[in-house]
Amino acid sequence: PHIRRDANGRLITEMTPGIELSTPIMFSAMSYGSISYNAHAALAKAAKTLGICYNTGEGGLHEDFYAYGPNTIVQVASGRFGVHKDYLNAGAAIEIKMGQGAKPGIGGHLPGTKIVEDVSKTRMIPKGSDAISPAPHHDIYSIEDLRQLVDSLKEATRHKKPIIVKVAAVHNIGAIASGIARSGADIIAIDGFRGGTGAAPRNSIHNAGMPWELGLSEVHQTLMRNGLRSHVRIETDGKLMSGRDVAIACMLGAEEFGFATAPLVTMGCMMMRVCNLDTCPFGIATQNPELRKRFSGKPEYIVNFMRFIAEEVREIMARLGIRTIDELVGRTDLLKKRENSAAPRGKLVDLTKILNHPYQGTCHYRKEDAYAFALEKTVDEQVILPKLHQNLMNGKPGQVELQVSSTDRTVGTRFGSEVTQRFGHSLPEDTYQILCHGGGGQSFGAFLPKGVTIRLSGDSNDYFGKGLSGGKLVVFPPK
């Protein structure tokens, strides 16, 4: 680049022709209920304009926002509560919420006062009841359980959607991330302890978790050490506020970047820290109709801000002589410690293990190294779909009978995803009947839609009928 001063003495950076910028930036998870309909609408419209994604959070997707599906990331916990076929198929990606950085203790806790009728309908919980994010271990006890959930979500969405696993930046997060990479997840989201709407008890917010910088550095280095770095993409968020933050995150190992607090500020948030009380005076973090009238944010404000972020990243890359984001991933050799810290204790901080580790150089996700699920070998692909193909094409009733084993996981889910895609909820009950004999594997009939009935003569494993979405499951002992 050529750096010069204009007539007013301001520095102007003129980019060399051919400099490229691809910033996979997104809006981080903010659930409907924690923030208002107005705020969600502004984020959705801004995401569509920018061609990026916004994350609905665990609070579900309001029916008005299904139209923004290609720009939506839908979030689940275990996939058991408030999750159905339409929700899973609505977004461009699915995020499994294992932990939340801004509330790393127990997790989110939305007071019942914010669960008004519209929020209750969207989140499928009783009006006025507290919405508490389940603890991460409530339904996922091991990496094998996580792997099963990833597999189920892949089959529920016809293998087409990336699966993100979100974890809080905590001690030994590198070991956790290694397990997540082996589970088949496409993206690991590292969530720092800063930011968040504050909808949780104090013991979930204060004195818990770590900065995203520490968590991200540990994850990147641990995955490099175990030969897993090219298998997954790494995302980070937790109060990223500038293009400089994005560039530093990229150098520490991230390829994707989430913004949440900053977009709320561009919509008018003044950081009153009363998000959990439903008294936000700016109509952002409240469901009170009178306060929502004060909302003054516009999608254009968010769009302008994010374009400034991208431009700042571009300028930093130009100064470093970097053409693409991929070339910047993991380049800690381009970082150095400040010589004059603003705080006296800053001189005591040892950054050696972050800046001078043995895994220097660029290493990032490669599609060819991604986890191979071999879903084409499943019962659905090999037996159910071929035998009922014509019935699916013309919508006529059909029946298939087969033997199953406990090694056949998520039976019927892949077929159910085709039914959802073609017919939605329009089919009569028992249109398609699948008669199974033997042992049903994990997640048997998960997310089964209306119109499909599976009868199992035998026994079944964990997660039988998880997220049942209108279908029928019958299990009985063999005669």
Short mmCIF file of C-alpha atoms in Angstrom, two decimals:
data_model
loop_
_atom_site.label_atom_id
_atom_site.label_comp_id
_atom_site.label_asym_id
_atom_site.label_seq_id
_atom_site.Cartn_x
_atom_site.Cartn_y
_atom_site.Cartn_z
CA PRO A 1 0.00 0.00 0.00
CA HIS A 2 0.90 3.65 -0.38
CA ILE A 3 0.30 5.71 2.75
CA ARG A 4 0.12 9.48 2.32
CA ARG A 5 -1.43 12.53 3.99
CA ASP A 6 -4.31 14.47 2.49
CA ALA A 7 -4.67 18.28 2.51
CA ASN A 8 -5.90 18.20 6.12
CA GLY A 9 -2.98 16.09 7.32
CA ARG A 10 -4.98 12.87 7.72
CA LEU A 11 -3.31 9.56 6.80
CA ILE A 12 -4.72 7.99 3.62
CA THR A 13 -4.02 4.36 2.75
CA GLU A 14 -4.20 3.62 -0.96
CA MET A 15 -4.61 -0.10 -1.55
CA THR A 16 -2.62 -1.89 -4.19
CA PRO A 17 -4.99 -3.20 -6.91
CA GLY A 18 -5.95 -6.85 -6.39
CA ILE A 19 -6.12 -6.83 -2.59
CA GLU A 20 -8.96 -9.18 -1.65
CA LEU A 21 -11.10 -9.30 1.46
CA SER A 22 -13.40 -12.11 2.52
CA THR A 23 -14.55 -11.52 6.09
CA PRO A 24 -16.90 -14.27 7.30
CA ILE A 25 -18.52 -12.04 9.91
CA MET A 26 -21.86 -12.85 11.55
CA PHE A 27 -24.17 -11.57 14.28
CA SER A 28 -23.79 -13.71 17.41
CA ALA A 29 -26.61 -15.48 19.22
CA MET A 30 -29.24 -13.19 20.76
CA SER A 31 -32.49 -14.97 21.51
CA TYR A 32 -36.00 -13.68 20.91
CA GLY A 33 -37.09 -12.76 24.40
CA SER A 34 -33.77 -11.42 25.57
CA ILE A 35 -34.07 -8.75 22.86
CA SER A 36 -37.23 -7.37 21.30
CA TYR A 37 -38.98 -8.10 18.03
CA ASN A 38 -37.83 -4.70 16.77
CA ALA A 39 -34.16 -5.50 17.40
CA HIS A 40 -34.45 -8.95 15.81
CA ALA A 41 -36.09 -7.47 12.73
CA ALA A 42 -33.30 -4.90 12.33
CA LEU A 43 -30.61 -7.59 12.67
CA ALA A 44 -32.36 -9.88 10.16
CA LYS A 45 -32.72 -7.11 7.56
CA ALA A 46 -29.12 -5.97 8.06
CA ALA A 47 -27.84 -9.54 7.69
CA LYS A 48 -29.76 -9.96 4.44
CA THR A 49 -28.38 -6.69 3.07
CA LEU A 50 -24.81 -7.62 4.01
CA GLY A 51 -25.13 -11.22 2.82
CA ILE A 52 -24.08 -12.59 6.22
CA CYS A 53 -25.88 -14.62 8.92
CA TYR A 54 -27.55 -13.64 12.17
CA ASN A 55 -27.96 -16.13 15.00
CA THR A 56 -31.45 -16.49 16.51
CA GLY A 57 -30.11 -17.81 19.80
CA GLU A 58 -31.79 -20.56 21.76
CA GLY A 59 -35.02 -18.57 21.76
CA GLY A 60 -36.32 -19.97 18.51
CA LEU A 61 -37.17 -18.26 15.24
CA HIS A 62 -40.22 -16.01 15.08
CA GLU A 63 -42.54 -17.01 12.23
CA ASP A 64 -42.09 -13.60 10.61
CA PHE A 65 -38.36 -14.25 10.21
CA TYR A 66 -38.52 -17.60 8.40
CA ALA A 67 -38.29 -15.52 5.24
CA TYR A 68 -34.69 -14.71 6.22
CA GLY A 69 -33.74 -18.41 6.35
CA PRO A 70 -30.66 -18.21 4.08
CA ASN A 71 -29.25 -15.55 6.46
CA THR A 72 -30.16 -17.35 9.68
CA ILE A 73 -28.28 -19.58 12.12
CA VAL A 74 -30.66 -21.47 14.40
CA GLN A 75 -29.46 -22.59 17.82
CA VAL A 76 -30.29 -25.71 19.82
CA ALA A 77 -29.12 -27.09 23.15
CA SER A 78 -29.53 -30.87 23.18
CA GLY A 79 -31.99 -30.83 20.29
CA ARG A 80 -34.67 -32.09 22.67
CA PHE A 81 -36.46 -28.93 23.85
CA GLY A 82 -38.36 -26.53 21.57
CA VAL A 83 -36.74 -27.92 18.43
CA HIS A 84 -38.73 -29.17 15.45
CA LYS A 85 -38.21 -29.98 11.78
CA ASP A 86 -39.26 -26.58 10.42
CA TYR A 87 -36.88 -24.80 12.78
CA LEU A 88 -33.94 -27.00 11.81
CA ASN A 89 -34.60 -26.60 8.10
CA ALA A 90 -35.12 -22.84 8.28
CA GLY A 91 -31.56 -21.66 8.76
CA ALA A 92 -28.33 -21.76 6.81
CA ALA A 93 -26.56 -23.48 9.72
CA ILE A 94 -27.30 -25.03 13.13
CA GLU A 95 -25.45 -24.15 16.33
CA ILE A 96 -25.31 -26.51 19.30
CA LYS A 97 -25.06 -24.47 22.48
CA MET A 98 -22.75 -26.37 24.83
CA GLY A 99 -21.72 -23.28 26.76
CA GLN A 100 -22.07 -19.52 26.71
CA GLY A 101 -19.07 -17.31 27.27
CA ALA A 102 -20.89 -14.23 28.52
CA LYS A 103 -22.71 -16.45 31.05
CA PRO A 104 -20.26 -19.34 31.54
CA GLY A 105 -21.58 -20.40 34.95
CA ILE A 106 -25.00 -22.01 34.57
CA GLY A 107 -25.99 -20.25 31.36
CA GLY A 108 -28.82 -17.97 30.31
CA HIS A 109 -31.78 -17.35 32.61
CA LEU A 110 -34.51 -15.24 31.05
CA PRO A 111 -37.01 -14.02 33.69
CA GLY A 112 -40.65 -14.95 33.21
CA THR A 113 -41.67 -11.30 32.97
CA LYS A 114 -40.10 -11.22 29.49
CA ILE A 115 -41.94 -14.34 28.31
CA VAL A 116 -44.97 -12.58 26.87
CA GLU A 117 -47.52 -14.31 24.63
CA ASP A 118 -45.60 -13.91 21.37
CA VAL A 119 -42.32 -15.05 22.93
CA SER A 120 -44.13 -17.97 24.59
CA LYS A 121 -45.47 -19.15 21.22
CA THR A 122 -42.10 -18.84 19.49
CA ARG A 123 -40.11 -20.54 22.24
CA MET A 124 -42.80 -23.13 23.02
CA ILE A 125 -42.76 -22.51 26.77
CA PRO A 126 -45.58 -21.35 29.09
CA LYS A 127 -46.23 -17.63 29.27
CA GLY A 128 -44.66 -16.03 32.33
CA SER A 129 -42.35 -18.97 33.16
CA ASP A 130 -38.60 -18.54 33.44
CA ALA A 131 -36.58 -19.66 30.43
CA ILE A 132 -33.46 -21.33 31.76
CA SER A 133 -30.77 -22.65 29.42
CA PRO A 134 -30.16 -26.27 30.46
CA ALA A 135 -26.74 -27.05 31.87
CA PRO A 136 -24.40 -28.37 29.14
CA HIS A 137 -24.23 -31.86 30.66
CA HIS A 138 -28.01 -32.35 31.03
CA ASP A 139 -28.28 -34.43 27.88
CA ILE A 140 -24.76 -34.61 26.46
CA TYR A 141 -22.58 -36.61 28.81
CA SER A 142 -19.66 -37.30 26.49
CA ILE A 143 -18.16 -36.53 23.11
CA GLU A 144 -19.99 -39.62 21.81
CA ASP A 145 -23.31 -38.02 22.78
CA LEU A 146 -22.27 -34.83 21.03
CA ARG A 147 -21.23 -36.83 17.98
CA GLN A 148 -24.66 -38.47 17.92
CA LEU A 149 -26.39 -35.09 18.06
CA VAL A 150 -24.23 -33.77 15.21
CA ASP A 151 -25.09 -36.88 13.20
CA SER A 152 -28.82 -36.46 13.93
CA LEU A 153 -28.80 -32.81 12.87
CA LYS A 154 -26.93 -33.67 9.68
CA GLU A 155 -29.57 -36.25 8.77
CA ALA A 156 -32.43 -33.94 9.79
CA THR A 157 -31.20 -31.34 7.29
CA ARG A 158 -30.30 -33.68 4.43
CA HIS A 159 -26.53 -33.33 5.06
CA LYS A 160 -26.58 -29.76 3.73
CA LYS A 161 -26.11 -27.50 6.76
CA PRO A 162 -22.89 -26.78 8.68
CA ILE A 163 -23.05 -27.72 12.37
CA ILE A 164 -21.50 -25.26 14.84
CA VAL A 165 -20.65 -26.20 18.43
CA LYS A 166 -20.48 -23.22 20.77
CA VAL A 167 -18.34 -23.49 23.91
CA ALA A 168 -17.22 -21.01 26.53
CA ALA A 169 -13.57 -20.05 26.83
CA VAL A 170 -12.61 -21.95 29.99
CA HIS A 171 -9.59 -23.76 31.41
CA ASN A 172 -8.49 -26.73 29.27
CA ILE A 173 -10.72 -25.70 26.38
CA GLY A 174 -8.17 -27.16 23.97
CA ALA A 175 -9.01 -30.71 25.07
CA ILE A 176 -12.73 -29.96 24.75
CA ALA A 177 -12.23 -28.56 21.24
CA SER A 178 -10.26 -31.65 20.18
CA GLY A 179 -13.23 -33.80 21.13
CA ILE A 180 -15.60 -31.48 19.25
CA ALA A 181 -13.42 -31.70 16.13
CA ARG A 182 -13.57 -35.51 16.34
CA SER A 183 -17.35 -35.40 16.76
CA GLY A 184 -17.75 -34.19 13.19
CA ALA A 185 -18.70 -30.55 13.85
CA ASP A 186 -17.94 -28.14 11.02
CA ILE A 187 -17.26 -25.05 13.17
CA ILE A 188 -16.11 -24.56 16.77
CA ALA A 189 -17.31 -21.27 18.24
CA ILE A 190 -15.14 -19.93 21.09
CA ASP A 191 -17.17 -17.53 23.22
CA GLY A 192 -15.31 -15.09 25.46
CA PHE A 193 -16.59 -13.97 28.87
CA ARG A 194 -17.27 -10.37 27.84
CA GLY A 195 -20.48 -9.11 26.27
CA GLY A 196 -23.95 -10.65 26.57
CA THR A 197 -27.35 -9.25 27.49
CA GLY A 198 -26.98 -10.05 31.17
CA ALA A 199 -30.03 -12.34 31.37
CA ALA A 200 -28.54 -14.62 34.02
CA PRO A 201 -27.73 -14.77 37.75
CA ARG A 202 -24.60 -12.98 38.95
CA ASN A 203 -22.81 -16.26 39.69
CA SER A 204 -23.13 -17.17 35.99
CA ILE A 205 -21.63 -13.90 34.80
CA HIS A 206 -18.96 -12.78 37.25
CA ASN A 207 -15.66 -14.48 38.09
CA ALA A 208 -16.15 -17.23 35.50
CA GLY A 209 -14.78 -17.84 32.03
CA MET A 210 -11.81 -16.34 30.19
CA PRO A 211 -11.16 -13.79 27.43
CA TRP A 212 -11.63 -15.13 23.92
CA GLU A 213 -7.98 -14.37 23.18
CA LEU A 214 -6.80 -17.04 25.65
CA GLY A 215 -9.40 -19.61 24.67
CA LEU A 216 -8.86 -19.10 20.94
CA SER A 217 -5.08 -19.36 21.19
CA GLU A 218 -5.29 -22.59 23.21
CA VAL A 219 -7.81 -24.17 20.82
CA HIS A 220 -5.83 -23.31 17.70
CA GLN A 221 -2.56 -24.63 19.12
CA THR A 222 -4.14 -27.81 20.54
CA LEU A 223 -5.84 -28.65 17.24
CA MET A 224 -2.52 -28.07 15.44
CA ARG A 225 -0.77 -30.39 17.91
CA ASN A 226 -3.34 -33.13 17.29
CA GLY A 227 -3.47 -32.75 13.50
CA LEU A 228 -7.10 -31.59 13.58
CA ARG A 229 -6.85 -27.91 12.69
CA SER A 230 -7.69 -28.34 9.00
CA HIS A 231 -10.79 -30.44 9.87
CA VAL A 232 -12.81 -27.55 11.35
CA ARG A 233 -13.31 -23.81 11.15
CA ILE A 234 -12.89 -21.72 14.30
CA GLU A 235 -15.19 -18.84 15.13
CA THR A 236 -14.76 -16.44 18.00
CA ASP A 237 -16.96 -13.81 19.63
CA GLY A 238 -17.37 -12.08 22.95
CA LYS A 239 -17.36 -8.32 22.51
CA LEU A 240 -15.45 -7.91 19.26
CA MET A 241 -15.77 -4.17 18.70
CA SER A 242 -13.46 -3.20 15.84
CA GLY A 243 -11.67 -4.35 12.72
CA ARG A 244 -8.49 -4.52 14.80
CA ASP A 245 -10.18 -7.11 17.05
CA VAL A 246 -11.05 -9.15 13.96
CA ALA A 247 -7.47 -9.00 12.66
CA ILE A 248 -6.03 -10.07 16.03
CA ALA A 249 -8.55 -12.90 16.31
CA CYS A 250 -7.57 -14.07 12.85
CA MET A 251 -3.87 -14.03 13.72
CA LEU A 252 -4.60 -16.07 16.85
CA GLY A 253 -6.35 -18.72 14.76
CA ALA A 254 -9.96 -17.74 13.98
CA GLU A 255 -11.60 -17.79 10.56
CA GLU A 256 -15.06 -16.53 11.49
CA PHE A 257 -16.08 -13.69 13.76
CA GLY A 258 -19.26 -12.92 15.68
CA PHE A 259 -20.55 -9.46 16.64
CA ALA A 260 -23.37 -8.88 19.13
CA THR A 261 -22.80 -6.01 21.55
CA ALA A 262 -21.59 -3.63 18.83
CA PRO A 263 -24.68 -4.07 16.58
CA LEU A 264 -26.90 -3.43 19.62
CA VAL A 265 -24.98 -0.21 20.33
CA THR A 266 -25.48 0.90 16.73
CA MET A 267 -29.24 0.40 17.28
CA GLY A 268 -29.19 2.75 20.26
CA CYS A 269 -28.11 0.63 23.26
CA MET A 270 -26.58 2.82 25.99
CA MET A 271 -25.35 -0.10 28.17
CA MET A 272 -27.80 0.47 31.02
CA ARG A 273 -27.15 -3.12 32.23
CA VAL A 274 -30.83 -3.78 32.97
CA CYS A 275 -31.39 -6.32 30.19
CA ASN A 276 -32.78 -8.93 32.58
CA LEU A 277 -35.27 -6.53 34.21
CA ASP A 278 -37.37 -5.81 31.09
CA THR A 279 -36.86 -2.07 31.65
CA CYS A 280 -34.55 -1.22 28.73
CA PRO A 281 -35.36 2.46 28.03
CA PHE A 282 -34.31 2.15 24.38
CA GLY A 283 -36.70 -0.64 23.40
CA ILE A 284 -33.94 -3.15 22.61
CA ALA A 285 -33.78 -5.65 25.48
CA THR A 286 -37.42 -5.47 26.52
CA GLN A 287 -40.81 -6.93 25.62
CA ASN A 288 -42.72 -4.01 27.16
CA PRO A 289 -44.81 -2.52 24.32
CA GLU A 290 -44.51 1.01 25.70
CA LEU A 291 -40.73 0.82 25.88
CA ARG A 292 -40.51 -0.82 22.47
CA LYS A 293 -42.10 2.29 20.99
CA ARG A 294 -38.87 4.12 21.85
CA PHE A 295 -36.78 1.85 19.60
CA SER A 296 -35.00 4.06 17.07
CA GLY A 297 -32.56 1.62 15.48
CA LYS A 298 -32.46 0.96 11.75
CA PRO A 299 -30.85 -1.84 9.71
CA GLU A 300 -28.92 0.81 7.80
CA TYR A 301 -27.04 1.78 10.98
CA ILE A 302 -25.85 -1.82 11.45
CA VAL A 303 -24.93 -2.18 7.77
CA ASN A 304 -22.82 0.99 7.84
CA PHE A 305 -21.04 -0.09 11.01
CA MET A 306 -20.21 -3.56 9.69
CA ARG A 307 -18.88 -2.11 6.44
CA PHE A 308 -16.57 0.13 8.47
CA ILE A 309 -15.39 -2.98 10.32
CA ALA A 310 -14.65 -4.74 7.03
CA GLU A 311 -12.84 -1.67 5.69
CA GLU A 312 -10.64 -1.47 8.80
CA VAL A 313 -9.75 -5.15 8.43
CA ARG A 314 -8.92 -4.50 4.78
CA GLU A 315 -6.60 -1.61 5.68
CA ILE A 316 -4.78 -3.71 8.29
CA MET A 317 -4.36 -6.55 5.81
CA ALA A 318 -3.04 -4.13 3.21
CA ARG A 319 -0.42 -2.76 5.61
CA LEU A 320 0.70 -6.33 6.34
CA GLY A 321 0.75 -7.32 2.68
CA ILE A 322 -1.92 -10.00 3.24
CA ARG A 323 -4.36 -10.71 0.41
CA THR A 324 -6.96 -13.02 2.02
CA ILE A 325 -8.27 -13.96 5.44
CA ASP A 326 -6.97 -17.51 5.00
CA GLU A 327 -3.42 -16.14 4.66
CA LEU A 328 -3.79 -14.35 8.00
CA VAL A 329 -5.07 -17.28 10.08
CA GLY A 330 -2.58 -18.29 12.76
CA ARG A 331 0.04 -15.65 11.88
CA THR A 332 1.01 -14.83 15.47
CA ASP A 333 4.43 -13.83 14.14
CA LEU A 334 2.73 -10.59 13.03
CA LEU A 335 1.75 -9.75 16.63
CA LYS A 336 3.91 -8.20 19.30
CA LYS A 337 3.43 -7.10 22.89
CA ARG A 338 2.96 -3.39 23.58
CA GLU A 339 6.09 -1.85 25.03
CA ASN A 340 4.23 0.80 27.01
CA SER A 341 1.14 -0.64 28.66
CA ALA A 342 -1.58 1.71 29.86
CA ALA A 343 -1.78 -0.25 33.13
CA PRO A 344 1.38 -0.80 35.25
CA ARG A 345 0.52 -4.48 35.72
CA GLY A 346 0.49 -4.91 31.94
CA LYS A 347 4.28 -5.19 31.97
CA LEU A 348 3.98 -8.30 34.13
CA VAL A 349 1.84 -10.23 31.64
CA ASP A 350 3.76 -13.02 29.91
CA LEU A 351 2.47 -13.59 26.36
CA THR A 352 5.18 -16.05 25.36
CA LYS A 353 2.89 -19.07 24.99
CA ILE A 354 0.48 -17.06 22.85
CA LEU A 355 2.94 -15.31 20.54
CA ASN A 356 5.95 -17.67 20.43
CA HIS A 357 4.47 -21.15 20.22
CA PRO A 358 5.92 -23.96 18.04
CA TYR A 359 3.00 -23.94 15.56
CA GLN A 360 3.77 -20.74 13.72
CA GLY A 361 2.54 -20.28 10.17
CA THR A 362 -0.75 -20.45 8.36
CA CYS A 363 -3.04 -23.39 8.94
CA HIS A 364 -6.76 -23.22 8.35
CA TYR A 365 -9.81 -25.28 7.41
CA ARG A 366 -9.68 -27.35 4.24
CA LYS A 367 -12.89 -28.83 2.89
CA GLU A 368 -11.16 -32.03 1.79
CA ASP A 369 -10.13 -32.74 5.42
CA ALA A 370 -13.65 -32.39 6.84
CA TYR A 371 -15.15 -35.27 8.83
CA ALA A 372 -16.70 -37.96 6.59
CA PHE A 373 -20.01 -39.13 8.07
CA ALA A 374 -20.60 -41.80 5.39
CA LEU A 375 -24.31 -41.05 5.64
CA GLU A 376 -24.79 -42.75 2.28
CA LYS A 377 -24.36 -46.06 4.14
CA THR A 378 -27.26 -45.46 6.53
CA VAL A 379 -30.48 -47.48 6.54
CA ASP A 380 -32.41 -44.47 5.22
CA GLU A 381 -30.15 -44.01 2.20
CA GLN A 382 -29.74 -47.69 1.38
CA VAL A 383 -33.22 -49.07 2.11
CA ILE A 384 -36.00 -46.62 3.04
CA LEU A 385 -35.45 -43.86 0.45
CA PRO A 386 -34.93 -46.22 -2.55
CA LYS A 387 -38.03 -48.30 -1.72
CA LEU A 388 -40.27 -45.28 -1.14
CA HIS A 389 -38.81 -43.06 -3.85
CA GLN A 390 -41.83 -43.23 -6.17
CA ASN A 391 -44.21 -42.66 -3.27
CA LEU A 392 -42.27 -39.55 -2.31
CA MET A 393 -42.45 -38.27 -5.87
CA ASN A 394 -46.22 -38.59 -6.16
CA GLY A 395 -47.27 -38.25 -2.51
CA LYS A 396 -49.04 -41.61 -2.45
CA PRO A 397 -48.98 -43.85 0.66
CA GLY A 398 -46.22 -46.42 0.97
CA GLN A 399 -44.81 -49.03 3.34
CA VAL A 400 -41.42 -50.64 3.86
CA GLU A 401 -40.27 -53.41 6.24
CA LEU A 402 -36.69 -53.94 7.40
CA GLN A 403 -34.34 -55.29 10.05
CA VAL A 404 -32.48 -52.78 12.23
CA SER A 405 -29.61 -53.03 14.68
CA SER A 406 -28.33 -50.84 17.49
CA THR A 407 -25.57 -49.75 15.09
CA ASP A 408 -28.21 -48.15 12.84
CA ARG A 409 -28.40 -44.64 14.27
CA THR A 410 -31.04 -41.98 13.62
CA VAL A 411 -33.32 -44.32 11.65
CA GLY A 412 -36.07 -42.49 9.74
CA THR A 413 -34.69 -38.99 10.22
CA ARG A 414 -33.16 -38.68 6.76
CA PHE A 415 -36.41 -39.91 5.16
CA GLY A 416 -38.38 -37.52 7.35
CA SER A 417 -36.28 -34.61 6.13
CA GLU A 418 -37.34 -35.39 2.55
CA VAL A 419 -40.99 -35.52 3.63
CA THR A 420 -40.65 -32.13 5.35
CA GLN A 421 -38.95 -30.62 2.31
CA ARG A 422 -41.62 -31.85 -0.12
CA PHE A 423 -44.86 -31.76 1.85
CA GLY A 424 -44.37 -29.76 5.06
CA HIS A 425 -47.23 -30.68 7.43
CA SER A 426 -49.80 -31.39 4.70
CA LEU A 427 -49.72 -35.22 4.71
CA PRO A 428 -52.37 -37.28 6.55
CA GLU A 429 -51.15 -39.45 9.41
CA ASP A 430 -49.71 -42.87 8.51
CA THR A 431 -49.08 -41.90 4.86
CA TYR A 432 -45.70 -43.60 5.05
CA GLN A 433 -45.24 -46.59 7.35
CA ILE A 434 -41.85 -48.06 8.22
CA LEU A 435 -41.98 -51.46 9.99
CA CYS A 436 -38.74 -52.26 11.84
CA HIS A 437 -37.62 -55.43 13.61
CA GLY A 438 -34.64 -55.70 15.98
CA GLY A 439 -32.76 -53.13 18.05
CA GLY A 440 -33.24 -49.44 17.37
CA GLY A 441 -30.05 -47.40 17.60
CA GLN A 442 -29.62 -44.01 19.21
CA SER A 443 -31.99 -41.19 18.16
CA PHE A 444 -34.43 -43.64 16.58
CA GLY A 445 -37.07 -41.58 14.72
CA ALA A 446 -35.57 -38.23 15.75
CA PHE A 447 -37.45 -35.14 14.46
CA LEU A 448 -39.99 -37.36 12.65
CA PRO A 449 -42.58 -35.19 10.79
CA LYS A 450 -46.32 -35.61 10.41
CA GLY A 451 -47.30 -38.28 7.88
CA VAL A 452 -44.59 -40.77 8.85
CA THR A 453 -45.16 -43.69 11.23
CA ILE A 454 -42.41 -46.02 12.41
CA ARG A 455 -43.26 -49.23 14.26
CA LEU A 456 -40.46 -51.01 16.06
CA SER A 457 -40.79 -54.63 17.15
CA GLY A 458 -37.90 -54.93 19.58
CA ASP A 459 -36.11 -52.42 21.81
CA SER A 460 -34.39 -49.07 21.42
CA ASN A 461 -31.50 -47.00 22.68
CA ASP A 462 -31.19 -43.44 24.03
CA TYR A 463 -32.95 -40.40 22.51
CA PHE A 464 -35.87 -42.42 21.14
CA GLY A 465 -38.12 -39.93 19.32
CA LYS A 466 -36.01 -36.87 20.17
CA GLY A 467 -37.65 -33.70 18.84
CA LEU A 468 -40.68 -35.57 17.50
CA SER A 469 -42.32 -33.19 14.99
CA GLY A 470 -45.78 -34.66 14.38
CA GLY A 471 -44.80 -38.18 13.34
CA LYS A 472 -45.78 -41.37 15.17
CA LEU A 473 -43.48 -43.86 16.87
CA VAL A 474 -44.68 -47.23 18.18
CA VAL A 475 -42.41 -49.63 20.06
CA PHE A 476 -43.46 -53.03 21.41
CA PRO A 477 -41.75 -56.30 22.40
CA PRO A 478 -41.48 -59.01 19.71
CA LYS A 479 -44.26 -61.61 19.74
#
